[in-house]
Coordinates of C-alpha atoms in Angstrom, one line a residue:
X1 CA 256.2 184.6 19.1
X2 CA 260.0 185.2 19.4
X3 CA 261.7 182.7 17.0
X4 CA 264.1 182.8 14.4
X5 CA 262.7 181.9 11.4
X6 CA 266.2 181.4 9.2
X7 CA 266.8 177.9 9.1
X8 CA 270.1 176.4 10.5
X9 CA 270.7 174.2 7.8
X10 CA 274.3 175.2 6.8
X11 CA 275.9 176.3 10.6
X12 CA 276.0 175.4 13.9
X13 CA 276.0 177.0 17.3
X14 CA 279.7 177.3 18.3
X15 CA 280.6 177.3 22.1
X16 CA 284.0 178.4 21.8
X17 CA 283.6 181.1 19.1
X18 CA 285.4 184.7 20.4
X19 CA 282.7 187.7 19.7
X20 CA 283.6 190.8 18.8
X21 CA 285.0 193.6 21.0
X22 CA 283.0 194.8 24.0
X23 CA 280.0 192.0 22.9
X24 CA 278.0 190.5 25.6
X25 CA 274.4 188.8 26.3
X26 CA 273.4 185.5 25.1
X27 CA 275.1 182.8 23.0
X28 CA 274.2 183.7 19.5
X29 CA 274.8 181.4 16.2
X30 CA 277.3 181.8 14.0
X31 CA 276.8 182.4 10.1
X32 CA 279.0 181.9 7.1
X33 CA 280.0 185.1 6.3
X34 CA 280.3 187.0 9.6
X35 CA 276.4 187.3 10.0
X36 CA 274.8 186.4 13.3
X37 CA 272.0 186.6 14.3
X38 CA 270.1 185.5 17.8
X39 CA 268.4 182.0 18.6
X40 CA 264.6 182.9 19.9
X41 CA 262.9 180.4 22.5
X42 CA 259.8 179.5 21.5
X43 CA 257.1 179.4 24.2
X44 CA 253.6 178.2 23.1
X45 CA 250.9 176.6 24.8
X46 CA 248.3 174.9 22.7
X47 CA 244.9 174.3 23.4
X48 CA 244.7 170.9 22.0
X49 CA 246.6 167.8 21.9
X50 CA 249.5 167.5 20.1
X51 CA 251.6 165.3 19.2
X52 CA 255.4 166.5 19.5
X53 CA 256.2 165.2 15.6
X54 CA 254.0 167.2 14.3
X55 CA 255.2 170.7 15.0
X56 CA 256.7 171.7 11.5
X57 CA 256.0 175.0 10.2
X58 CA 255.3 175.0 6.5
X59 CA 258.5 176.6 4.3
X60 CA 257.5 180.2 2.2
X61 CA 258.4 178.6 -0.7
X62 CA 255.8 176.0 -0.7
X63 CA 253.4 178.7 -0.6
X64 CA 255.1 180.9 -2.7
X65 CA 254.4 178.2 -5.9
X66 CA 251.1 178.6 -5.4
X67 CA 250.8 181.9 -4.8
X68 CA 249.9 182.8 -8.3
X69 CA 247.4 179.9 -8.3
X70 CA 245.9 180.7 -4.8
X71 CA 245.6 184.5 -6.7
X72 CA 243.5 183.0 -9.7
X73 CA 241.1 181.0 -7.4
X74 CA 240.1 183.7 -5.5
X75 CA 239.6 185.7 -9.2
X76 CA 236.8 183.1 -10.2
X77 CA 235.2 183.6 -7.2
X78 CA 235.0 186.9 -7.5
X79 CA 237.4 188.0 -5.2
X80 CA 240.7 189.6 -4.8
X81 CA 243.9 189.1 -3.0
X82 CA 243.7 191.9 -0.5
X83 CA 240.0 190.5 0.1
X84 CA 239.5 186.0 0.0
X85 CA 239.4 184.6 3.1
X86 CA 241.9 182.0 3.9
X87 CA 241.4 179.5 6.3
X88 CA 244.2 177.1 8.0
X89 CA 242.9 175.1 10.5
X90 CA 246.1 173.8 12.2
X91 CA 248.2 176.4 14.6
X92 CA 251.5 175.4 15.1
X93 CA 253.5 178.3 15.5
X94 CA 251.6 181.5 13.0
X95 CA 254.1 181.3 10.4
X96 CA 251.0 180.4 7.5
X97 CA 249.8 184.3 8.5
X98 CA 253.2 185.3 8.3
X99 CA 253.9 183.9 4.4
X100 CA 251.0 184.4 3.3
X101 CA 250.7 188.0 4.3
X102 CA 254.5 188.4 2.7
X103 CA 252.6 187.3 -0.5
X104 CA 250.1 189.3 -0.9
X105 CA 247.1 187.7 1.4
X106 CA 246.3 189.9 4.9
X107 CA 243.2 188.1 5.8
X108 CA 244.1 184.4 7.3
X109 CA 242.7 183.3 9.7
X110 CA 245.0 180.9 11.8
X111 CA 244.5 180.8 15.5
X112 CA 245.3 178.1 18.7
X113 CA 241.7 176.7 18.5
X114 CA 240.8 173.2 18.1
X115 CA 239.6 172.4 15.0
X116 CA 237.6 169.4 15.6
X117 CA 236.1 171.2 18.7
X118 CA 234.6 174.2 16.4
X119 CA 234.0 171.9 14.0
X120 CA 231.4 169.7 16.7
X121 CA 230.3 173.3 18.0
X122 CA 229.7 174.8 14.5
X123 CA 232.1 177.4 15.3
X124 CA 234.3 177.1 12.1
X125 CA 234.9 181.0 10.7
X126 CA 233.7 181.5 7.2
X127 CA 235.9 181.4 4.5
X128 CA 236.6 181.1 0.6
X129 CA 239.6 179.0 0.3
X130 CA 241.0 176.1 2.5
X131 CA 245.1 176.2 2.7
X132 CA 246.9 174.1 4.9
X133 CA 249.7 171.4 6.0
X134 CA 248.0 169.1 8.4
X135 CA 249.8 167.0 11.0
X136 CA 250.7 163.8 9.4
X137 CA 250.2 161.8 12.6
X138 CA 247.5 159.0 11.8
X139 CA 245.8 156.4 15.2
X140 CA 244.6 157.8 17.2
X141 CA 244.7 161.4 15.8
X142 CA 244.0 160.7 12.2
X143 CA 244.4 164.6 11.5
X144 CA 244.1 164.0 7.5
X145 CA 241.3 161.4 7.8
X146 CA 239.5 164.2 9.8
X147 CA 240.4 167.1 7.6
X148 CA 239.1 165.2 4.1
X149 CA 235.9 165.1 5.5
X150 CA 235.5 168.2 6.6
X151 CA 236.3 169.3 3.6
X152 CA 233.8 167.0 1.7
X153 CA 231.1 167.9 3.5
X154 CA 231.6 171.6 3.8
X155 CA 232.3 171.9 -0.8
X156 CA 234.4 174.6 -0.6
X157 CA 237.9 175.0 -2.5
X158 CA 241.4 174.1 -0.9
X159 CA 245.2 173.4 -1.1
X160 CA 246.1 171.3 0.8
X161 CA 249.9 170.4 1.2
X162 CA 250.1 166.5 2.1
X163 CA 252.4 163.2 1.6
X164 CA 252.2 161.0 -2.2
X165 CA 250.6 158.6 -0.4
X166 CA 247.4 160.3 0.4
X167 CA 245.8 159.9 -3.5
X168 CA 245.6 156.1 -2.8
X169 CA 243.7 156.6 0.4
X170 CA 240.5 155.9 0.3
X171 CA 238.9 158.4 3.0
X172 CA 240.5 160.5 0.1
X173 CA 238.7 159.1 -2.8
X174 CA 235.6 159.4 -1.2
X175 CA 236.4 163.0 -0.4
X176 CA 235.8 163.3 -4.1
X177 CA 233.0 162.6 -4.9
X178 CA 230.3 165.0 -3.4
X179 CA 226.4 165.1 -3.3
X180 CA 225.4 166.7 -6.5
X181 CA 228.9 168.1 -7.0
X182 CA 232.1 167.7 -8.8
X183 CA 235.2 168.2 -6.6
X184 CA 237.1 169.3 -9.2
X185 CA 240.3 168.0 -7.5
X186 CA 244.1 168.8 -9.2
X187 CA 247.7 168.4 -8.5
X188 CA 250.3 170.6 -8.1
X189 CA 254.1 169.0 -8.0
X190 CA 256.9 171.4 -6.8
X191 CA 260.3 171.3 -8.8
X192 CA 262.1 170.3 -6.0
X193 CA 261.2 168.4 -2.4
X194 CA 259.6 170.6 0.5
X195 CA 262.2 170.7 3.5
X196 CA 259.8 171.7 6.9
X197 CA 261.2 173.0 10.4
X198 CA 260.6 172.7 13.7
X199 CA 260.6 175.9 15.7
X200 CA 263.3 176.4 18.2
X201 CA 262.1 174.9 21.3
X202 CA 258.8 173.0 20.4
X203 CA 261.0 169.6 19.8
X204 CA 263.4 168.4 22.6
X205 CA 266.3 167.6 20.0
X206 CA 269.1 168.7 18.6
X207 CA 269.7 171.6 16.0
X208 CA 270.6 169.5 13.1
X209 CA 266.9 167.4 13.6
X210 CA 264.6 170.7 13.5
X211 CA 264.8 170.6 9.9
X212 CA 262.6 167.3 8.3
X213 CA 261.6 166.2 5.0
X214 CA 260.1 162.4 5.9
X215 CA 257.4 162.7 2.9
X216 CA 257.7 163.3 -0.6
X217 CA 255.0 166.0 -0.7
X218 CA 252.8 168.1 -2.8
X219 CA 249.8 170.2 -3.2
X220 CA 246.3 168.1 -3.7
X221 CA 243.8 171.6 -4.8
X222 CA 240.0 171.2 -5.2
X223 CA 238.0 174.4 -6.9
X224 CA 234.5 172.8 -8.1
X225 CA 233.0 174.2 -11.1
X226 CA 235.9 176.6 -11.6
X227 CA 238.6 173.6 -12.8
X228 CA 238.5 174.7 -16.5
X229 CA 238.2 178.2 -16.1
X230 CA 241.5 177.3 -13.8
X231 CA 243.4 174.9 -16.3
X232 CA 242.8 177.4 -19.4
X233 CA 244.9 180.1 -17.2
X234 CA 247.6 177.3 -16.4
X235 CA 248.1 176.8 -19.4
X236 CA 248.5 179.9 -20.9
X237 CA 250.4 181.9 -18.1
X238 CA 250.1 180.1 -14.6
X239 CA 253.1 177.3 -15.3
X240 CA 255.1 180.6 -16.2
X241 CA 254.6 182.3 -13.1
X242 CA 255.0 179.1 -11.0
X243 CA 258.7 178.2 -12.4
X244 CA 259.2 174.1 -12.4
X245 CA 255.6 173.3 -11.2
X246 CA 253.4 171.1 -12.8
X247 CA 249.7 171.2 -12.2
X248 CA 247.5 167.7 -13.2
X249 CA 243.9 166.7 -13.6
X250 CA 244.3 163.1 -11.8
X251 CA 246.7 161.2 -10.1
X252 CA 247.9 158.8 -12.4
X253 CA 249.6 161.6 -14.6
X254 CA 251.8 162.6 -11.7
X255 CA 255.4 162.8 -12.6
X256 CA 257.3 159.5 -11.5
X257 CA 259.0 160.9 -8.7
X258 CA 255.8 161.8 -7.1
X259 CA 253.8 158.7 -6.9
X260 CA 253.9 156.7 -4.1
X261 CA 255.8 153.3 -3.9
X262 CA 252.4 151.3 -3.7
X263 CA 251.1 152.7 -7.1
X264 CA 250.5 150.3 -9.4
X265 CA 250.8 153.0 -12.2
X266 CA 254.6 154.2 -11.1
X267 CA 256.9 153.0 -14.0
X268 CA 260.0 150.7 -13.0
X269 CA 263.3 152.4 -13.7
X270 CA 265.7 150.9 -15.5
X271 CA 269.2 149.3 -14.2
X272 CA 270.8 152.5 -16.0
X273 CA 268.1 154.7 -14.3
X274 CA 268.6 152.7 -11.0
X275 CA 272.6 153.0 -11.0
X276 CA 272.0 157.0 -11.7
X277 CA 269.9 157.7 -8.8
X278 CA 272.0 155.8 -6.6
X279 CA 275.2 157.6 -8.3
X280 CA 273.1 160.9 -7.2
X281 CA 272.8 159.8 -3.9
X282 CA 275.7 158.9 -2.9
X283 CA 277.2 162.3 -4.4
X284 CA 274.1 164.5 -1.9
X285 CA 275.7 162.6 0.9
X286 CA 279.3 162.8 0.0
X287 CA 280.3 158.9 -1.0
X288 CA 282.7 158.1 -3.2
X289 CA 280.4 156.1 -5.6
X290 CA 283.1 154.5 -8.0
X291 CA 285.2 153.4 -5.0
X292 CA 282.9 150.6 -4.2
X293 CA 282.4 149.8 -8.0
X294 CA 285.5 150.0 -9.7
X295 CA 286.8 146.9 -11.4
X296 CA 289.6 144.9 -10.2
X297 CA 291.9 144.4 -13.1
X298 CA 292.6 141.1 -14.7
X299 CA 294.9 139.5 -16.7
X300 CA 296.6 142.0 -19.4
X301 CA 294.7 141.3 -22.9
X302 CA 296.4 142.6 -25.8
X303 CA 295.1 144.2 -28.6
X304 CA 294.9 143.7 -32.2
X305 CA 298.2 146.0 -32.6
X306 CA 300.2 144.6 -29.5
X307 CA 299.8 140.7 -30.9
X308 CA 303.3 139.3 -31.8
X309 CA 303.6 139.5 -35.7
X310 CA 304.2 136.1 -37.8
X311 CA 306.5 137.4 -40.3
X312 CA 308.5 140.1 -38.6
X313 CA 309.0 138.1 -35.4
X314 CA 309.9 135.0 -36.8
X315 CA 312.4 132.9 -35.6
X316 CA 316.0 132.6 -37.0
X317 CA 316.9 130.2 -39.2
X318 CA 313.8 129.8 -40.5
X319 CA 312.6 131.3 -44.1
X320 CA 310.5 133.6 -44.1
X321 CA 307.6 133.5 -47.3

């Protein structure tokens, strides 16, 4: 398909901007720095039913932080990166192929099929590993619901990329346990929040709303009997290859900033905390933070050195001691 896959999050289409010289065709957008570069339509026509919200095509660098994990996974099985089978069960737009075949991993499979079709006609393609960003539309779709069982009851490893709040589900929890099985289920945190975007043309809305982060969001993994094998290599070179991630063994050791609001287990800030996260805030979306929090001055207190002296500022006519 023939979109652009740069996101516009830093420029705008501009109407009234002169091209160069003997220039014609379409409108194109406008970069900082004199780079243009043309806005594709995208024309797709699934074979399911979707729902409108939930076409966002996951960004490479999600993938790239696990890259190095999804590498080791497919070691323990045996397996290589030019030959584990990836399997994403959600079409949006291809992009998954794309990225992941930028990384390293040619065979995905990733086509506009309904999944829940192939899964009642026992169609599903064989694969090793499970990566994907499902929809996060719930009644009547309940796409995650869905997808947690599937993957309970077919045991094989994943990554999935889904919101905080999933871990306190509990079609998840019972995802976990299996029938004579250990999930083997782990965590993997990203140093900084996932941004995802629309494809030009698949939401009727404006430039600036293509681009959407509505979940704090991370990577819930699963690789059965291979979890230690997995952890040892973390910990000895995988945290150095994935720069600012943080892999963990169960929910409750997730980093503050990644638990959900609900989680009983999620430490309370304190009011300095509290005033330095809304200090940040304010500064990502350009407030003046001390305008609204300055103190209004008082009455004029002197100091120790600024007090009127008893001996030196005596009165005349009186003695002084």
């Amino acid at each position: 398909p023939a979109f652009d896959v740069v996101p516009h999050t830093t420029h705008h289409t501009n109407p009234h901007a002169r091209r160069p010289h003997g220039e014609c065709g379409p409108r194109v957008s406008w970069l900082k720095g004199g780079i243009e570069r043309p806005r594709g339509i995208m024309s797709i026509s699934h074979t399911f039913t979707v729902e409108s919200t939930d076409h966002c095509e996951t960004p490479l660098s999600a993938y790239a932080d696990v890259a190095p994990l999804l590498n080791r996974m497919a070691e323990a099985m045996g397996k290589t990166k030019e030959t584990v089978r990836i399997y994403d069960p959600y079409f949006c737009a291809g992009g998954v192929k794309k990225h992941l075949g930028t990384l390293g991993f040619p065979h995905v499979y990733n086509k506009n099929e309904d999944f829940y079709k192939m899964i009642t006609s026992k169609r599903t393609p064989d694969f090793d590993i499970l990566v994907t960003n499902p929809p996060y539309s719930t009644r009547p779709f309940d796409h995650i619901e869905k997808l947690m069982d599937f993957c309970r009851k077919n045991a094989k490893a994943y990554l999935i990329l889904q919101p905080c709040y999933v871990y306190l589900k509990p079609y998840y929890v019972g995802s976990l346990f299996r029938a004579n099985s250990d999930a083997g289920e782990f965590y993997v945190t990203p140093s900084e929040r996932y941004t995802y975007r629309t494809p030009d043309g698949l939401r009727d809305v404006k430039a600036g709303a293509l681009s959407t982060s509505p979940f704090v969001t991370f990577w819930y993994g699963a690789c059965g009997e291979h979890r230690d094998e997995l952890v040892k290599w973390w910990c000895e070179r995988g945290k150095l290859e994935s720069k600012g991630c943080y892999l963990r063994l169960t929910a409750r050791k997730l980093p503050r900033r990644y638990k959900d609001s609900h989680d009983e287990t999620r430490p309370r800030l304190r009011k300095k905390q509290r005033e330095a996260v809304k200090r940040r805030q304010d500064k990502a979306l350009g407030l003046d933070h001390f305008r609204d929090t300055k103190k209004k001055k008082g009455p004029r207190k002197f100091n120790r050195g600024d007090t009127p002296h008893r001996k030196r500022d005596a009165p005349a006519g009186k003695s002084r001691r």
